[in-house]
Amino acid sequence: MKGFYRNSLFLLLFLVFFDGFAQPSKSKTEKQPNLVFIFADQYRRPSLGFLNEDPVVTPNIDKLAKEGVFFSKAVANHPLCSPYRGMLMTGKYPLSNGVIANCQSSRTEFGNYLKKEEITFSDVLVNNGYSAAYVGKWHLDGPKPTKPGEKMIWDTWCPPENRHGFTFWHAYGTHNSHNTPYYWTTNAKENEITTIKEWSPIHEADVIIDYLKNQNNQRANGKPFALFWSINPPHTPFTQVPDKYKKQYEGRDYKELLNRPNVQFTNNKELKRGDRGVDARLHQAPDYFASVNGVDEQIGRVMQQLKDMGIYDNTIIVFSADHGEMLGSQGLMHKNVWFRESYEIPFIVHYPKKVKPKNEDLLISVPDYMPTLLGLMGLSHQIPKTIEGKDFSNVFYNKSVIRPDKQLYFGSEPENPSSGTRGFRSADYTFAVVKDEKGSKFYYLYNDKKDPYQMTNLWGIDKDVDKKMERELGVFLRQMKDPWK
């Protein structure tokens, strides 16, 4: 009997021990989530309908936010097209990945493009069994260099060897032909461009729906997919939007629609940085809002297709933007400034299968997106050690993380990385310093809690606060090995 009990005890311990090892193998068989990462160009945070700020209608994006995690403090650290894309793909800041400004031919000689040797978000996914697709605006390649005085080249073909694992390709470098867009398809050669007579978000949604159906083997069967969709509207030209969306604002005065108290209806000539296009283009604001509504409708079509196929619940849907749009706030248009309308961006992560809805005030930056999403996808062990972003995926499960106290604001030129503008946002303040060509500095400081529309520059009012801001910026930049002084 003693032997019987001894053998039974041994068997029980063996089964417990074996089961402990067996559990991870079960998790490995769990189906990996798909990823649909959507970012609309120049889509500002106030144009999220559920915030009730801009006069827009965005039921589909609102649904993503209601059912997902809305990062209320997300920013575009360098609010410009190519730098955002470089940070998103590499998990590094512009000075480290080399994409310091928008990619075009006069900057190619300075290495201002995504390098083939970078380990990108898509590389990691493909190396871990994903089928990867890219649709829309790429804007990360360096066109053939041109000399000063020559006409600059903005758009360029991306050869397959430079696509970082994307095996489905329906994209272009950069152009602003929303109503007659053109694309290079997966197997097209440089001289084989496909032009479409359709508003680009509608056409791209069609392409994505076909990709999801996979009737022509656009992706590998049996593999999870990662789809990146870069929508050009509501980027300029704002007027290139279908009439059915324009009609929503018919007869409404643009001054009535622009309801933010910091809007100025003439150009601000005092600020040392920013686009002074208010006088020429602010009247087009209704078309911007019309584009926002149209983009939302096309996103809704893709969401519905995921539902129809029964893969909606196992697909992580992300909505973001490469930067915002000033639309007259502070008397400026467009982007590339530290003000909230340009600097703040949407960042929504929708994965209700595993993540409960909430608003998250983490001071998250664009280089954090790649590691955070990889962590959410169960690939934290595959995050490249070379990246500068942080994995904050624990916030999805309300676990503790070391929360950053600052977000970088950056603006520079590839030929002189020490030039331009630097700053940061903290929990309370936005601080920026502009350096002109002569090296003179101009300072801007706003208390975002007391002055949410940033209408009062506090610089020079309290010298102790000024010194504190300069000191903290200096420490921040030295940590990032930034040559700016």
Coordinates of C-alpha atoms in Angstrom, one line a residue:
M1 CA 0.0 0.0 0.0
K2 CA 2.8 2.3 0.8
G3 CA 4.2 1.8 -2.7
F4 CA 0.8 2.4 -4.1
Y5 CA 0.4 5.7 -2.3
R6 CA 4.0 6.7 -3.2
N7 CA 3.5 5.9 -6.9
S8 CA 0.1 7.7 -6.9
L9 CA 1.8 10.8 -5.3
F10 CA 4.5 10.6 -7.9
L11 CA 1.9 10.4 -10.7
L12 CA 0.0 13.4 -9.3
L13 CA 3.1 15.5 -9.0
F14 CA 4.1 14.5 -12.5
L15 CA 0.7 15.5 -13.9
V16 CA 0.8 18.9 -12.1
F17 CA 4.3 19.5 -13.3
F18 CA 3.5 18.5 -16.9
D19 CA 0.4 20.6 -16.9
G20 CA 2.4 23.6 -15.9
F21 CA 4.5 23.2 -19.0
A22 CA 1.5 22.4 -21.1
Q23 CA -0.3 25.6 -20.5
P24 CA 2.0 27.9 -22.6
S25 CA 1.6 25.6 -25.6
K26 CA -2.1 26.3 -25.4
S27 CA -1.5 30.0 -25.5
K28 CA 0.7 29.5 -28.5
T29 CA -2.3 28.0 -30.4
E30 CA -4.4 31.0 -29.6
K31 CA -5.1 32.9 -32.8
Q32 CA -2.9 35.9 -33.1
P33 CA -4.9 39.2 -33.5
N34 CA -5.0 41.0 -36.8
L35 CA -4.0 44.7 -36.9
V36 CA -5.6 47.5 -38.9
F37 CA -3.6 50.7 -38.3
I38 CA -5.4 53.7 -39.8
F39 CA -3.9 57.2 -39.9
A40 CA -5.6 60.1 -41.7
D41 CA -3.3 62.9 -42.8
Q42 CA -3.8 66.3 -41.0
Y43 CA -6.7 65.0 -39.0
R44 CA -6.8 67.1 -35.8
R45 CA -7.9 65.9 -32.4
P46 CA -10.8 68.4 -32.1
S47 CA -12.3 66.7 -35.2
L48 CA -13.1 63.6 -33.2
G49 CA -16.9 63.9 -33.1
F50 CA -17.4 62.4 -29.6
L51 CA -15.4 65.3 -28.1
N52 CA -18.1 67.8 -29.3
E53 CA -15.5 70.4 -30.4
D54 CA -15.5 70.7 -34.2
P55 CA -18.8 70.5 -36.0
V56 CA -18.2 67.0 -37.5
V57 CA -20.1 63.7 -37.6
T58 CA -17.9 60.7 -37.0
P59 CA -20.0 57.8 -35.7
N60 CA -17.6 55.1 -36.7
I61 CA -14.5 56.7 -35.1
D62 CA -16.7 57.5 -32.1
K63 CA -17.6 53.8 -31.8
L64 CA -13.9 52.8 -31.8
A65 CA -13.3 55.3 -29.0
K66 CA -16.4 54.2 -27.0
E67 CA -15.4 50.5 -27.2
G68 CA -11.7 51.1 -27.0
V69 CA -8.9 53.0 -25.3
F70 CA -8.7 56.7 -26.2
F71 CA -5.3 58.2 -25.4
S72 CA -6.3 61.8 -24.6
K73 CA -2.8 63.2 -24.4
A74 CA -1.3 61.7 -27.6
V75 CA 0.9 64.1 -29.7
A76 CA 2.8 64.2 -32.9
N77 CA 6.3 64.9 -31.6
H78 CA 7.2 66.4 -34.9
P79 CA 3.9 67.4 -36.5
L80 CA 4.8 66.7 -40.1
C81 CA 3.9 63.9 -42.5
S82 CA 7.3 62.0 -43.0
P83 CA 8.7 62.4 -39.5
Y84 CA 5.5 60.9 -38.0
R85 CA 5.8 58.0 -40.4
G86 CA 9.4 57.5 -39.6
M87 CA 8.7 57.5 -35.9
L88 CA 5.8 55.1 -36.3
M89 CA 7.7 52.6 -38.4
T90 CA 11.0 52.6 -36.5
G91 CA 10.1 53.4 -32.9
K92 CA 12.8 56.1 -32.9
Y93 CA 12.8 59.9 -32.9
P94 CA 13.7 61.8 -36.0
L95 CA 17.4 62.5 -35.1
S96 CA 17.9 58.8 -34.7
N97 CA 16.0 57.5 -37.8
G98 CA 17.1 60.3 -40.1
V99 CA 13.6 61.3 -41.2
I100 CA 13.9 64.9 -39.9
A101 CA 11.6 66.6 -42.3
N102 CA 9.3 65.8 -45.2
C103 CA 10.9 63.5 -47.8
Q104 CA 11.7 65.3 -51.1
S105 CA 14.6 65.5 -53.5
S106 CA 16.5 68.4 -52.0
R107 CA 16.8 66.5 -48.7
T108 CA 17.8 63.1 -50.0
E109 CA 21.5 63.8 -50.0
F110 CA 21.2 64.3 -46.2
G111 CA 19.7 60.9 -45.7
N112 CA 16.2 62.2 -45.1
Y113 CA 14.4 58.9 -45.9
L114 CA 13.6 55.5 -44.3
K115 CA 16.7 53.4 -44.5
K116 CA 16.6 49.8 -45.8
E117 CA 18.6 48.6 -42.8
E118 CA 16.1 49.9 -40.2
I119 CA 14.1 47.2 -38.3
T120 CA 10.5 48.5 -38.7
F121 CA 7.2 47.7 -37.2
S122 CA 6.2 45.8 -40.3
D123 CA 9.5 43.9 -40.3
V124 CA 8.8 42.6 -36.8
L125 CA 5.3 41.6 -37.7
V126 CA 6.3 39.7 -40.8
N127 CA 9.1 37.9 -39.0
N128 CA 6.5 36.7 -36.5
G129 CA 4.1 35.2 -39.1
Y130 CA 2.1 38.2 -40.3
S131 CA 1.0 39.0 -43.8
A132 CA 1.6 42.8 -44.2
A133 CA -0.2 45.3 -46.4
Y134 CA 0.2 49.0 -47.0
V135 CA -2.5 51.2 -48.7
G136 CA -2.3 54.9 -49.3
K137 CA 0.3 57.6 -48.8
W138 CA 3.8 56.3 -47.9
H139 CA 6.0 59.4 -48.1
L140 CA 9.2 57.8 -46.6
D141 CA 11.4 57.4 -49.7
G142 CA 14.1 59.8 -50.9
P143 CA 13.6 60.8 -54.5
K144 CA 16.7 61.2 -56.7
P145 CA 18.6 64.2 -55.3
T146 CA 18.3 67.6 -57.0
K147 CA 20.7 70.5 -56.6
P148 CA 19.7 73.9 -55.3
G149 CA 17.7 75.8 -57.8
E150 CA 16.4 72.7 -59.5
K151 CA 12.7 71.8 -59.3
M152 CA 12.1 69.6 -56.2
I153 CA 10.7 66.1 -56.7
W154 CA 8.3 65.0 -54.0
D155 CA 6.8 61.7 -55.2
T156 CA 8.8 58.6 -55.9
W157 CA 8.3 54.9 -56.5
C158 CA 9.2 52.6 -53.6
P159 CA 10.9 49.4 -55.0
P160 CA 9.9 46.1 -53.4
E161 CA 13.2 45.7 -51.6
N162 CA 12.6 48.9 -49.7
R163 CA 9.0 48.0 -48.5
H164 CA 10.1 46.4 -45.2
G165 CA 8.1 43.2 -45.5
F166 CA 4.9 44.7 -47.0
T167 CA 3.9 42.1 -49.6
F168 CA 0.6 43.8 -50.6
W169 CA 1.2 47.3 -51.9
H170 CA -1.3 49.9 -53.2
A171 CA 0.5 53.1 -52.4
Y172 CA 2.2 56.2 -53.7
G173 CA 4.9 58.4 -52.2
T174 CA 3.1 61.7 -51.9
H175 CA 0.7 63.7 -54.0
N176 CA -2.4 65.8 -53.4
S177 CA -4.8 64.5 -56.1
H178 CA -7.6 63.4 -53.9
N179 CA -10.2 63.1 -56.7
T180 CA -7.9 61.5 -59.2
P181 CA -5.3 59.6 -57.1
Y182 CA -2.7 57.3 -58.6
Y183 CA -0.9 54.3 -57.1
W184 CA 1.8 51.8 -57.6
T185 CA 0.4 48.3 -57.1
T186 CA 2.3 45.3 -55.7
N187 CA 4.0 44.1 -58.8
A188 CA 4.0 47.4 -60.8
K189 CA 7.2 48.7 -62.1
E190 CA 8.3 52.4 -61.7
N191 CA 6.6 53.4 -65.0
E192 CA 3.4 51.5 -64.3
I193 CA 1.1 53.9 -62.5
T194 CA -2.6 53.2 -62.0
T195 CA -4.8 56.4 -62.0
I196 CA -8.2 56.2 -60.4
K197 CA -11.2 58.5 -61.0
E198 CA -12.6 58.3 -57.5
W199 CA -12.1 60.1 -54.2
S200 CA -9.0 58.4 -52.7
P201 CA -10.6 57.3 -49.3
I202 CA -13.5 55.6 -51.2
H203 CA -11.1 53.8 -53.6
E204 CA -8.8 52.7 -50.8
A205 CA -11.6 51.4 -48.8
D206 CA -12.7 49.3 -51.8
V207 CA -9.1 48.0 -52.2
I208 CA -9.0 47.1 -48.4
I209 CA -12.3 45.3 -48.5
D210 CA -11.1 43.3 -51.5
Y211 CA -7.9 42.6 -49.6
L212 CA -9.9 41.3 -46.6
K213 CA -12.0 39.1 -48.8
N214 CA -8.8 37.7 -50.3
Q215 CA -10.5 36.3 -53.3
N216 CA -7.4 37.0 -55.4
N217 CA -4.8 35.8 -52.9
Q218 CA -3.8 39.3 -51.9
R219 CA -2.6 37.9 -48.6
A220 CA -1.4 34.5 -47.2
N221 CA -4.3 32.3 -46.1
G222 CA -4.0 31.0 -42.6
K223 CA -1.8 33.9 -41.4
P224 CA -2.9 36.9 -39.4
F225 CA -2.6 40.2 -41.3
A226 CA -1.3 43.6 -40.5
L227 CA -2.8 46.4 -42.6
F228 CA -1.5 50.0 -42.5
W229 CA -3.9 52.5 -44.2
S230 CA -2.6 56.0 -44.7
I231 CA -5.6 58.2 -45.8
N232 CA -4.5 61.5 -47.4
P233 CA -7.7 63.6 -46.7
P234 CA -8.4 65.8 -44.8
H235 CA -5.0 67.0 -45.9
T236 CA -4.9 69.9 -48.4
P237 CA -6.4 70.7 -50.9
F238 CA -9.5 70.8 -48.7
T239 CA -11.8 71.5 -51.7
Q240 CA -11.2 68.1 -53.2
V241 CA -14.0 66.3 -51.5
P242 CA -17.2 64.8 -52.9
D243 CA -20.3 67.0 -53.1
K244 CA -22.3 64.6 -51.0
Y245 CA -20.1 65.5 -48.0
K246 CA -19.9 69.2 -48.9
K247 CA -23.7 69.5 -48.8
Q248 CA -23.6 68.8 -45.1
Y249 CA -22.2 72.4 -44.7
E250 CA -24.1 74.1 -47.4
G251 CA -25.1 77.6 -46.5
R252 CA -23.1 77.6 -43.3
D253 CA -20.6 80.4 -42.8
Y254 CA -17.1 79.2 -42.0
K255 CA -16.7 81.8 -39.2
E256 CA -19.7 80.2 -37.5
L257 CA -18.2 76.7 -37.9
L258 CA -14.8 77.7 -36.5
N259 CA -16.0 77.8 -32.9
R260 CA -12.7 77.7 -31.0
P261 CA -12.0 80.9 -29.0
N262 CA -8.4 81.1 -30.2
V263 CA -9.4 81.4 -33.9
Q264 CA -8.1 84.5 -35.7
F265 CA -9.5 85.3 -39.1
T266 CA -6.4 87.1 -40.4
N267 CA -2.8 86.0 -40.5
N268 CA -0.8 86.1 -37.3
K269 CA 2.4 88.0 -38.2
E270 CA 3.9 88.0 -34.7
L271 CA 4.7 84.3 -34.2
K272 CA 8.1 83.2 -35.3
R273 CA 6.9 79.9 -36.7
G274 CA 3.9 78.6 -38.6
D275 CA 1.9 78.8 -41.8
R276 CA 0.4 82.3 -42.5
G277 CA -2.2 81.0 -44.9
V278 CA -5.3 82.1 -43.0
D279 CA -6.2 85.0 -45.3
A280 CA -6.0 82.8 -48.4
R281 CA -7.5 79.5 -47.2
L282 CA -9.4 79.7 -44.0
H283 CA -12.7 80.0 -45.9
Q284 CA -12.2 76.3 -46.9
A285 CA -12.8 75.1 -43.4
P286 CA -16.2 73.6 -44.2
D287 CA -14.5 71.4 -46.8
Y288 CA -12.0 70.2 -44.2
F289 CA -14.9 69.2 -42.0
A290 CA -16.6 67.6 -44.9
S291 CA -13.5 65.5 -45.6
V292 CA -13.4 64.4 -42.0
N293 CA -17.0 63.1 -42.3
G294 CA -16.2 61.3 -45.5
V295 CA -13.1 59.7 -44.0
D296 CA -15.2 58.4 -41.1
E297 CA -17.7 56.9 -43.5
Q298 CA -15.0 54.9 -45.4
I299 CA -13.5 53.7 -42.1
G300 CA -17.0 52.4 -41.3
R301 CA -17.2 50.4 -44.5
V302 CA -13.9 48.6 -43.5
M303 CA -15.2 48.0 -40.0
Q304 CA -18.4 46.5 -41.4
Q305 CA -16.4 44.2 -43.7
L306 CA -14.4 42.9 -40.7
K307 CA -17.7 42.2 -38.9
D308 CA -19.2 40.5 -41.9
M309 CA -16.2 38.1 -42.0
G310 CA -16.4 37.4 -38.3
I311 CA -12.9 38.7 -37.6
Y312 CA -13.8 42.1 -36.1
D313 CA -13.3 40.9 -32.5
N314 CA -9.9 39.4 -33.2
T315 CA -8.7 42.5 -35.0
I316 CA -6.9 45.4 -33.2
I317 CA -8.1 48.6 -34.9
V318 CA -6.0 51.7 -34.4
F319 CA -7.0 55.2 -35.5
S320 CA -4.4 58.0 -35.4
A321 CA -3.1 60.9 -37.5
D322 CA 0.3 62.1 -38.5
H323 CA -0.4 65.7 -37.2
G324 CA -3.3 68.1 -36.8
E325 CA -4.5 71.2 -38.5
M326 CA -4.5 74.8 -37.1
L327 CA -7.5 76.0 -39.1
G328 CA -7.0 79.6 -38.0
S329 CA -6.2 79.0 -34.3
Q330 CA -3.6 81.4 -33.2
G331 CA -4.0 83.0 -36.7
L332 CA -2.2 80.1 -38.4
M333 CA -3.0 77.3 -40.8
H334 CA -1.9 73.7 -41.1
K335 CA 0.9 72.1 -39.0
N336 CA 4.5 72.0 -37.7
V337 CA 3.9 74.1 -34.6
W338 CA 3.6 73.3 -30.9
F339 CA 0.0 74.5 -30.5
R340 CA -2.5 71.9 -29.6
E341 CA -4.5 72.0 -32.8
S342 CA -1.3 70.9 -34.7
Y343 CA 0.6 69.0 -32.0
E344 CA -2.2 66.8 -30.5
I345 CA -3.4 63.9 -32.5
P346 CA -6.0 61.1 -32.2
F347 CA -4.8 57.8 -30.9
I348 CA -7.5 55.1 -30.3
V349 CA -6.8 51.4 -29.8
H350 CA -9.9 49.2 -30.2
Y351 CA -9.6 45.6 -29.1
P352 CA -12.6 44.8 -26.9
K353 CA -11.9 41.1 -27.0
K354 CA -9.2 41.7 -24.5
V355 CA -9.1 45.4 -23.5
K356 CA -11.9 47.3 -21.6
P357 CA -12.8 50.8 -22.8
K358 CA -11.3 53.8 -21.0
N359 CA -9.8 57.2 -21.4
E360 CA -6.1 57.1 -20.8
D361 CA -4.1 60.3 -20.0
L362 CA -0.6 58.7 -20.5
L363 CA 1.8 61.2 -22.1
I364 CA 2.4 58.8 -25.0
S365 CA 4.6 59.7 -28.0
V366 CA 4.7 58.4 -31.5
P367 CA 7.9 56.2 -31.0
D368 CA 5.9 54.4 -28.2
Y369 CA 3.2 53.2 -30.6
M370 CA 5.3 50.4 -32.1
P371 CA 6.5 48.7 -28.9
T372 CA 3.1 49.3 -27.1
L373 CA 1.1 47.6 -29.9
L374 CA 3.7 44.8 -30.2
G375 CA 3.2 44.3 -26.4
L376 CA -0.6 44.2 -26.8
M377 CA -0.2 41.6 -29.6
G378 CA 1.9 39.4 -27.4
L379 CA 5.2 40.2 -29.1
S380 CA 6.9 42.2 -26.4
H381 CA 9.9 39.8 -26.5
Q382 CA 10.3 40.7 -30.2
I383 CA 10.6 44.5 -29.7
P384 CA 13.9 45.6 -31.2
K385 CA 16.5 46.7 -28.6
T386 CA 17.5 49.7 -30.8
I387 CA 14.2 51.6 -30.5
E388 CA 13.7 54.6 -28.3
G389 CA 10.0 54.3 -27.6
K390 CA 8.6 52.5 -24.6
D391 CA 6.2 49.5 -24.3
F392 CA 3.2 50.9 -22.4
S393 CA 1.0 47.9 -23.1
N394 CA 0.4 47.3 -19.4
V395 CA -1.8 50.4 -19.4
F396 CA -4.4 48.4 -21.4
Y397 CA -4.8 46.1 -18.4
N398 CA -4.6 48.9 -15.7
K399 CA -1.2 47.6 -14.6
S400 CA 1.5 50.0 -13.4
V401 CA 3.9 51.6 -15.8
I402 CA 6.6 54.2 -15.4
R403 CA 4.7 57.2 -16.8
P404 CA 6.7 59.8 -18.7
D405 CA 6.4 63.4 -17.4
K406 CA 7.2 65.0 -20.8
Q407 CA 6.6 64.7 -24.5
L408 CA 9.1 66.0 -27.0
Y409 CA 8.3 68.8 -29.5
F410 CA 10.8 68.9 -32.3
G411 CA 11.3 70.8 -35.6
S412 CA 14.4 70.9 -37.6
E413 CA 16.0 70.6 -41.1
P414 CA 18.1 67.6 -42.3
E415 CA 21.0 69.8 -43.5
N416 CA 21.4 71.3 -40.1
P417 CA 19.9 69.1 -37.3
S418 CA 20.8 71.7 -34.6
S419 CA 18.5 74.2 -36.2
G420 CA 14.8 74.9 -35.7
T421 CA 12.5 74.5 -32.7
R422 CA 12.5 72.4 -29.6
G423 CA 10.2 72.1 -26.7
F424 CA 8.1 69.8 -24.6
R425 CA 4.7 69.3 -23.1
S426 CA 4.3 68.3 -19.4
A427 CA 1.1 67.6 -17.4
D428 CA 0.6 71.4 -17.0
Y429 CA 2.7 73.3 -19.6
T430 CA 3.6 73.5 -23.2
F431 CA 7.0 75.1 -23.7
A432 CA 8.7 75.8 -27.1
V433 CA 11.8 77.7 -28.2
V434 CA 12.3 78.9 -31.8
K435 CA 15.8 79.6 -33.1
D436 CA 16.0 81.7 -36.2
E437 CA 18.8 81.6 -38.9
K438 CA 20.9 84.1 -36.9
G439 CA 20.7 82.0 -33.7
S440 CA 18.3 84.3 -31.9
K441 CA 15.8 82.5 -29.7
F442 CA 12.1 83.2 -29.1
Y443 CA 10.2 81.6 -26.2
Y444 CA 6.6 80.4 -25.9
L445 CA 5.1 79.1 -22.6
Y446 CA 1.5 78.2 -21.9
N447 CA -0.3 76.8 -18.9
D448 CA -2.5 74.3 -20.5
K449 CA -4.6 73.6 -17.5
K450 CA -5.5 77.3 -16.8
D451 CA -5.4 78.3 -20.5
P452 CA -6.4 75.3 -22.6
Y453 CA -6.6 77.3 -25.8
Q454 CA -3.1 78.7 -25.3
M455 CA -4.0 82.3 -25.7
T456 CA -1.5 83.8 -23.3
N457 CA 2.2 83.5 -23.6
L458 CA 3.6 83.4 -20.1
W459 CA 7.2 83.7 -20.9
G460 CA 8.9 86.5 -19.0
I461 CA 6.2 86.8 -16.3
D462 CA 7.9 84.5 -13.7
K463 CA 11.7 84.2 -14.1
D464 CA 11.9 81.2 -11.8
V465 CA 9.4 79.3 -14.0
D466 CA 11.3 80.4 -17.1
K467 CA 14.6 79.1 -15.7
K468 CA 12.9 75.8 -14.7
M469 CA 11.6 75.3 -18.2
E470 CA 14.9 76.0 -19.9
R471 CA 16.7 73.8 -17.5
E472 CA 14.3 70.9 -18.0
L473 CA 14.4 71.3 -21.7
G474 CA 18.2 71.2 -21.6
V475 CA 18.2 68.0 -19.6
F476 CA 15.6 66.4 -21.9
L477 CA 17.6 67.2 -25.1
R478 CA 20.9 66.0 -23.6
Q479 CA 19.3 62.7 -22.8
M480 CA 18.3 62.4 -26.4
K481 CA 21.8 63.5 -27.6
D482 CA 20.2 66.4 -29.5
P483 CA 22.8 68.9 -30.9
W484 CA 20.4 71.8 -30.4
K485 CA 21.7 74.5 -28.0

